[in-house]
Short mmCIF file of C-alpha atoms in Angstrom, two decimals:
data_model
loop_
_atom_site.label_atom_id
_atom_site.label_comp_id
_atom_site.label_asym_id
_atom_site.label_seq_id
_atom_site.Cartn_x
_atom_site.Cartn_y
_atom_site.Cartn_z
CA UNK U 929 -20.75 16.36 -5.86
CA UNK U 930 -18.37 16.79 -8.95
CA UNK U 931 -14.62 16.06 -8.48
CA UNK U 932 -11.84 17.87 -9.35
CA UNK U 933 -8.57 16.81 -10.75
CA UNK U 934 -5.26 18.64 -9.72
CA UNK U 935 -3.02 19.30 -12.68
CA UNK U 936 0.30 20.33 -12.54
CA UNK U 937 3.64 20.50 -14.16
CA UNK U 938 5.55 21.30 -11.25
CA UNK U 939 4.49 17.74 -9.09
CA UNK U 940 7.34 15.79 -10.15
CA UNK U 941 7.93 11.72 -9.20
CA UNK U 942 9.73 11.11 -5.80
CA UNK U 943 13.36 9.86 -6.56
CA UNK U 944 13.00 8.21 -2.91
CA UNK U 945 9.27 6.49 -3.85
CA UNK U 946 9.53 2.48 -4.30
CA UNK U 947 6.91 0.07 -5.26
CA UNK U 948 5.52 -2.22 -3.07
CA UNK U 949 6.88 -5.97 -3.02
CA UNK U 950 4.11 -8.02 -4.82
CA UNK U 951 4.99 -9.84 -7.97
CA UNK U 952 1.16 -10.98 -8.08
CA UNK U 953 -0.78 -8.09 -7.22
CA UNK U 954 -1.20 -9.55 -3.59
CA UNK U 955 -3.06 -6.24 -1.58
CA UNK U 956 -4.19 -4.92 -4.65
CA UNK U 957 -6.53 -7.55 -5.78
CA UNK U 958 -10.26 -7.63 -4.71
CA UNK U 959 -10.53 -4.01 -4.29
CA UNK U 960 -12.64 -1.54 -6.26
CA UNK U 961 -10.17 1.68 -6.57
CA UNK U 962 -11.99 5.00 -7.09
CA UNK U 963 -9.26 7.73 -8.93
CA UNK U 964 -9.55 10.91 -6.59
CA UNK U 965 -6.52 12.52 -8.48
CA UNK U 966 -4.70 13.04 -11.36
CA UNK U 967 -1.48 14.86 -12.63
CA UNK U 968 -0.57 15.50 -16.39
CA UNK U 969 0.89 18.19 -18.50
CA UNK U 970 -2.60 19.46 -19.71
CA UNK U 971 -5.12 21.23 -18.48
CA UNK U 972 -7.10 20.84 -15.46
CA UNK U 973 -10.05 18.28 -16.21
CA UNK U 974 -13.48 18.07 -14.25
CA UNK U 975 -14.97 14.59 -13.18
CA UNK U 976 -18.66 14.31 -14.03
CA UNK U 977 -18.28 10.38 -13.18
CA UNK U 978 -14.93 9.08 -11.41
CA UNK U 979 -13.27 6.72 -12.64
CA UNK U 980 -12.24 3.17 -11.08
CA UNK U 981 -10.35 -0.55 -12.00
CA UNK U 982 -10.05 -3.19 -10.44
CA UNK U 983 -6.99 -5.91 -10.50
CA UNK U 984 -8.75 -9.26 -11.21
CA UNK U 985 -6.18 -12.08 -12.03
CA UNK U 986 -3.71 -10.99 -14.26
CA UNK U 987 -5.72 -8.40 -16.12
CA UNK U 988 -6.98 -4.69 -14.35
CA UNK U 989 -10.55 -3.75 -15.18
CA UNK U 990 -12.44 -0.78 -15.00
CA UNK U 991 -14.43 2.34 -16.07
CA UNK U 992 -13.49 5.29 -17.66
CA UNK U 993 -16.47 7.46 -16.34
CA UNK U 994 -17.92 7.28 -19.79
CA UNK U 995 -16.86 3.67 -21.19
CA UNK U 996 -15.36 0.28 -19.56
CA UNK U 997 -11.70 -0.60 -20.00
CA UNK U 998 -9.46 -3.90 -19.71
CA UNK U 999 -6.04 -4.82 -20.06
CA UNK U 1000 -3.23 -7.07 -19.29
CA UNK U 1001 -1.54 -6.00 -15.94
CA UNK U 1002 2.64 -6.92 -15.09
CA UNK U 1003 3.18 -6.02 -11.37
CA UNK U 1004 6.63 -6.64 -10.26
CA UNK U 1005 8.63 -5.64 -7.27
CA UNK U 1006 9.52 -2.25 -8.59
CA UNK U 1007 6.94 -1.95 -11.74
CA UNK U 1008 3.81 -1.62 -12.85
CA UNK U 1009 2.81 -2.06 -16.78
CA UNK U 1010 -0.30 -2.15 -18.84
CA UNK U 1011 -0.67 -3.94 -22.13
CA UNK U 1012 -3.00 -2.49 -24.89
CA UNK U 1013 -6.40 -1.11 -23.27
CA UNK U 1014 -9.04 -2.84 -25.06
CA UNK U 1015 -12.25 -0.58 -24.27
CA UNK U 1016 -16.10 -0.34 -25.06
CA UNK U 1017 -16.96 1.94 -28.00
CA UNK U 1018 -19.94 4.15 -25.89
CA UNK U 1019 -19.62 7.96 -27.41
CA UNK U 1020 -19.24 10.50 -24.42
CA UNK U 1021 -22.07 12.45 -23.60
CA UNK U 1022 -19.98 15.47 -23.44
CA UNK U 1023 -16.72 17.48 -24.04
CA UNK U 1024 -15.64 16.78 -20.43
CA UNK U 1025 -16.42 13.22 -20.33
CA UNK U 1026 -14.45 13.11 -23.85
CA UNK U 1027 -11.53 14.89 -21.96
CA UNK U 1028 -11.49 12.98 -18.70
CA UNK U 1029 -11.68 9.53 -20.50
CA UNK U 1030 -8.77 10.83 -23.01
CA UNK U 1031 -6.59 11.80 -19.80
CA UNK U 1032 -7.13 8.99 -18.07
CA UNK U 1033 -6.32 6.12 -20.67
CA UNK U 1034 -3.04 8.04 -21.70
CA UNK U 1035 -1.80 8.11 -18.24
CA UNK U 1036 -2.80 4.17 -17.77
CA UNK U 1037 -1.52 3.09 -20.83
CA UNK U 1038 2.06 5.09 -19.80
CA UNK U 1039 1.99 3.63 -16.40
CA UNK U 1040 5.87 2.54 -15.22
CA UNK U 1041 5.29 1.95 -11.14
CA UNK U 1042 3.52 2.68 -8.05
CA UNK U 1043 3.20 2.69 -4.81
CA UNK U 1044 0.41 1.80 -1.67
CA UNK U 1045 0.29 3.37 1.36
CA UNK U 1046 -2.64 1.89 3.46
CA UNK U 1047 -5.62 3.00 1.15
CA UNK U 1048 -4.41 5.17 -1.39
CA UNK U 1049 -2.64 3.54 -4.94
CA UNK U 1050 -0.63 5.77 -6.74
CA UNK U 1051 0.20 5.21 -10.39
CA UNK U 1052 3.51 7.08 -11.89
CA UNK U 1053 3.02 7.51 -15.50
CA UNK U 1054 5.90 8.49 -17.66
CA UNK U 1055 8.18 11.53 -16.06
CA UNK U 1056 5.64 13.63 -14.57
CA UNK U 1057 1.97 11.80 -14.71
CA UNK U 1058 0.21 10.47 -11.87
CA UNK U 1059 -2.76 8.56 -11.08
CA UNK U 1060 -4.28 8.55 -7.41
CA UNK U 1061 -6.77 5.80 -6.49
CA UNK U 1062 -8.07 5.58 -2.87
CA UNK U 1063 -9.74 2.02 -1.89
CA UNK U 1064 -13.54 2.14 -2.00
CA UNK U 1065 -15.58 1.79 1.50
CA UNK U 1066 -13.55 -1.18 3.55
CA UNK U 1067 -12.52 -3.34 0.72
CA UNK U 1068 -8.48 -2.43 0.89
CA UNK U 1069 -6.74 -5.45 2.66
CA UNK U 1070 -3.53 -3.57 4.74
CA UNK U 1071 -2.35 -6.96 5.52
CA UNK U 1072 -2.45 -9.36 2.48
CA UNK U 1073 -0.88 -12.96 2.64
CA UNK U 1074 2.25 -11.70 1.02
CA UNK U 1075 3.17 -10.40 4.44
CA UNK U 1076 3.03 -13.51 6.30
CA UNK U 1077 6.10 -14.16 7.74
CA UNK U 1078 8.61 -12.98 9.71
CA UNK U 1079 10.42 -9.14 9.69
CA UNK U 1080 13.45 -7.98 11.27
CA UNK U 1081 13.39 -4.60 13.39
CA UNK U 1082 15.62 -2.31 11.06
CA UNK U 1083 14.79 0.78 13.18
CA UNK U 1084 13.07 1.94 15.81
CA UNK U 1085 11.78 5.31 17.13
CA UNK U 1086 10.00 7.16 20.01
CA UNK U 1087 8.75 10.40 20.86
CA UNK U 1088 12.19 10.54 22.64
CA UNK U 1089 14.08 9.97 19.71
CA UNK U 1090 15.83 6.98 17.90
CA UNK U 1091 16.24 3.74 20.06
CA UNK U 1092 19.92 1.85 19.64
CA UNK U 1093 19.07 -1.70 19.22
CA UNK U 1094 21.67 -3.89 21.20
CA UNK U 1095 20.09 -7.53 20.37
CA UNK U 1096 17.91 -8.54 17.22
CA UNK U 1097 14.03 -7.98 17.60
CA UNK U 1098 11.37 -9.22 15.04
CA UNK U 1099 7.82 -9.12 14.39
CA UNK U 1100 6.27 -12.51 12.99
CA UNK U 1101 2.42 -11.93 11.02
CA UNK U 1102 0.23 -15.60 10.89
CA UNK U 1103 -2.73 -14.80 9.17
CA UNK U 1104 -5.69 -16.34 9.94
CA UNK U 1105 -9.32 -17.08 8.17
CA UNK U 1106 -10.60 -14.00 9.78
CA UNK U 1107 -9.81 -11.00 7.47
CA UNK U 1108 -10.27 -8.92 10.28
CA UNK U 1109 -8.50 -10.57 12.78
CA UNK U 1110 -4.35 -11.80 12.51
CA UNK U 1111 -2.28 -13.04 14.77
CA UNK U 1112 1.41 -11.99 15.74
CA UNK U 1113 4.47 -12.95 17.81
CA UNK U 1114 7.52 -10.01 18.44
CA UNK U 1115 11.14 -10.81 19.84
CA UNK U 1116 12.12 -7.92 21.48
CA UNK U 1117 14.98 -8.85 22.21
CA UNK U 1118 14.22 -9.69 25.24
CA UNK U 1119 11.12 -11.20 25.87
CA UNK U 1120 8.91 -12.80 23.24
CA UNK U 1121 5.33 -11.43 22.85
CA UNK U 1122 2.21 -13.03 21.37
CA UNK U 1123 -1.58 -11.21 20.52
CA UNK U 1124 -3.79 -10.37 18.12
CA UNK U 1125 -4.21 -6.93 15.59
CA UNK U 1126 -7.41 -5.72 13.95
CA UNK U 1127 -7.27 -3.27 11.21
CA UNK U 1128 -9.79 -0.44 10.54
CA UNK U 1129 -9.01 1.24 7.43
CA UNK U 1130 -5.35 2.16 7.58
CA UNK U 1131 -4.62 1.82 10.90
CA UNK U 1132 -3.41 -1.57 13.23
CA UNK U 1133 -4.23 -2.34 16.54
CA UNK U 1134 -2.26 -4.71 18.01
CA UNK U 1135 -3.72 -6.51 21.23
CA UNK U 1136 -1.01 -8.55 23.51
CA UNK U 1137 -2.30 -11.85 25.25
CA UNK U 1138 0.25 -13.25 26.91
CA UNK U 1139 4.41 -12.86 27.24
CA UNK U 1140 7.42 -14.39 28.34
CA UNK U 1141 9.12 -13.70 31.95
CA UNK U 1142 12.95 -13.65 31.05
CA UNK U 1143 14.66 -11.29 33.15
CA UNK U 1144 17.26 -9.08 31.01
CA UNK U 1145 19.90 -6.38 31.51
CA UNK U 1146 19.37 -2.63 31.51
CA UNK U 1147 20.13 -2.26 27.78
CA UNK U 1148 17.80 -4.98 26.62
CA UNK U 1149 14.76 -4.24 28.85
CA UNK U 1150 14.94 -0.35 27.43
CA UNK U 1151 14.99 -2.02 23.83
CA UNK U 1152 12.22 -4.02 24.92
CA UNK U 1153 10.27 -1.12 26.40
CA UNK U 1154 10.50 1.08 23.35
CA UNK U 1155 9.46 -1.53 21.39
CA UNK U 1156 6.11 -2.52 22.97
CA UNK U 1157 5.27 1.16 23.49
CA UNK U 1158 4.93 1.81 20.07
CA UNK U 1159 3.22 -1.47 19.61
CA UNK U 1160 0.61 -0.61 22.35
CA UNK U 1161 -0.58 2.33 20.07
CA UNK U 1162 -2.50 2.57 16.92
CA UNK U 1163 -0.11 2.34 14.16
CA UNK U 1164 -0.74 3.10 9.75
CA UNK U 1165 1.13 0.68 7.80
CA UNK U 1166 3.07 2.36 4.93
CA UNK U 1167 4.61 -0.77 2.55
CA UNK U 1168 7.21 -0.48 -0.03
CA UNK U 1169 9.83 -2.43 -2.01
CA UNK U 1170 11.47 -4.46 0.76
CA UNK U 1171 10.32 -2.69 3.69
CA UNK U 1172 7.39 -1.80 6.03
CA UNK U 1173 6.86 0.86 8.23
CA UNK U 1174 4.38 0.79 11.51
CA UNK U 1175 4.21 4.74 12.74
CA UNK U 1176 1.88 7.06 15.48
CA UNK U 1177 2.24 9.67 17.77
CA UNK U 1178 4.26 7.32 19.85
CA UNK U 1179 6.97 6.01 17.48
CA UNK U 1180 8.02 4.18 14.55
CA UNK U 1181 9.40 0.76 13.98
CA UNK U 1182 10.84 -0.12 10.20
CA UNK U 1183 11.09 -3.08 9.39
CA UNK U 1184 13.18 -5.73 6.61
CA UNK U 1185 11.85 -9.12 5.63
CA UNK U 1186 13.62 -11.91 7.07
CA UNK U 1187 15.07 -13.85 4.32
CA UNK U 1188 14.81 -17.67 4.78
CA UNK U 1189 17.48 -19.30 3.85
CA UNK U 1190 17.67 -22.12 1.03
CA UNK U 1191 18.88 -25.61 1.66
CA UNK U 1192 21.92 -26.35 -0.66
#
């Protein structure tokens, strides 16, 4: 099946869009990205090959679709750079190749952020460009070790609406050996909760084994209620610069990473 690149003028960069927390490429490594789109100024370009990289170390790898590339990659809280792509010298087989490969290594090499939302990598390249890479089969990692820890519950919503939190809830992650299998703890400010969640692609499950018993006011055990109903259903992680979000059809809890404060 041959792919087809969107190009347009008119898709312009997100104001609102933030890069995902990772000064070291954490979630990004060991997975083989496949580009399914791309936005420039020219025209549109067909894919007889797509192309794909790879973050291994400090350094991205990859193919063009007609040669291999490598370069130097700086991923910081709110950027992404490439040094100089150093790439194989293989002539194109044909003008679309030629045209594809040409696209695509002027995009990289202008590359100034980007952004992961469970399995698809975006790449913002200068004022308009834009580089989409989904994760290839199940190699994407949704929750990498740079999300071990605990997060405060910034916001919280239900089908009914935003939730007013009246005491401080949290969700702690403990990763475990098992890529496929984490463990969690949640104060909801009430009760504290303990389980398990499995991803599949995108999407979290999270699986509660066992609970506290404290018996709370009206206010609390509502909080408490709204919270664990969203937890109870599938939820797509969405990261970004300081945040993570956990939505469904039954809600959506944001949340802030607990900073841990520094001995003096």
């Amino acid at each position: 099946m041959r792919h087809f690149l969107l190009v347009s003028m008119l898709l312009a960069v997100p104001r609102s869009v933030q890069a995902v927390s990772s000064s070291n490429a954490s979630g990004l490594k060991g997975v083989t990205w496949e580009l399914t789109g791309m936005v420039t100024t020219d025209r549109p370009i067909v894919l007889a090959q797509v192309p794909t990289m790879k973050f291994e170390g400090t350094r991205v790898v990859g193919q063009t679709g007609c040669n291999t590339f490598s370069a130097r990659a700086s991923v910081l809280t709110q950027s992404m750079t490439f040094g100089p792509l150093f790439q194989s010298r293989r002539a194109c087989t044909d003008a679309e190749r030629t045209a594809q490969e040409e696209g695509f290594l002027n995009l990289m090499q202008q590359v100034i952020r980007y952004e992961l939302k469970g399995t698809t990598l975006t790449l913002f390249s200068g004022k308009a460009g834009r580089l989409v890479f989904r994760a290839s089969g199940n190699s994407a990692a949704i929750l990498p070790p740079d999300l071990q820890g605990e997060w405060t519950v910034a916001r919280l919503k239900t089908q009914g609406g935003a939730v007013a939190l009246s005491a401080p809830a949290s969700l702690n992650f403990m990763m475990s050996t098992d890529r496929n299998l984490r463990q969690f703890s949640a104060a909801t400010g009430c009760n504290r909760v303990f389980g398990s969640l499995q991803q599949s692609g995108p999407v979290v499950t999270f699986t509660t084994s066992g609970t506290t018993r404290l018996t709370c006011d009206v206010a609390l055990t509502a909080q408490e209620g709204a919270l664990t109903e969203v937890l109870n259903s599938p939820l797509t992680i969405t990261r970004t610069a300081q945040n993570l979000v956990l939505s469904s059809t039954a809600g959506e809890i944001h949340l802030l990473r607990r900073e841990v404060a520094k001995k003096p």
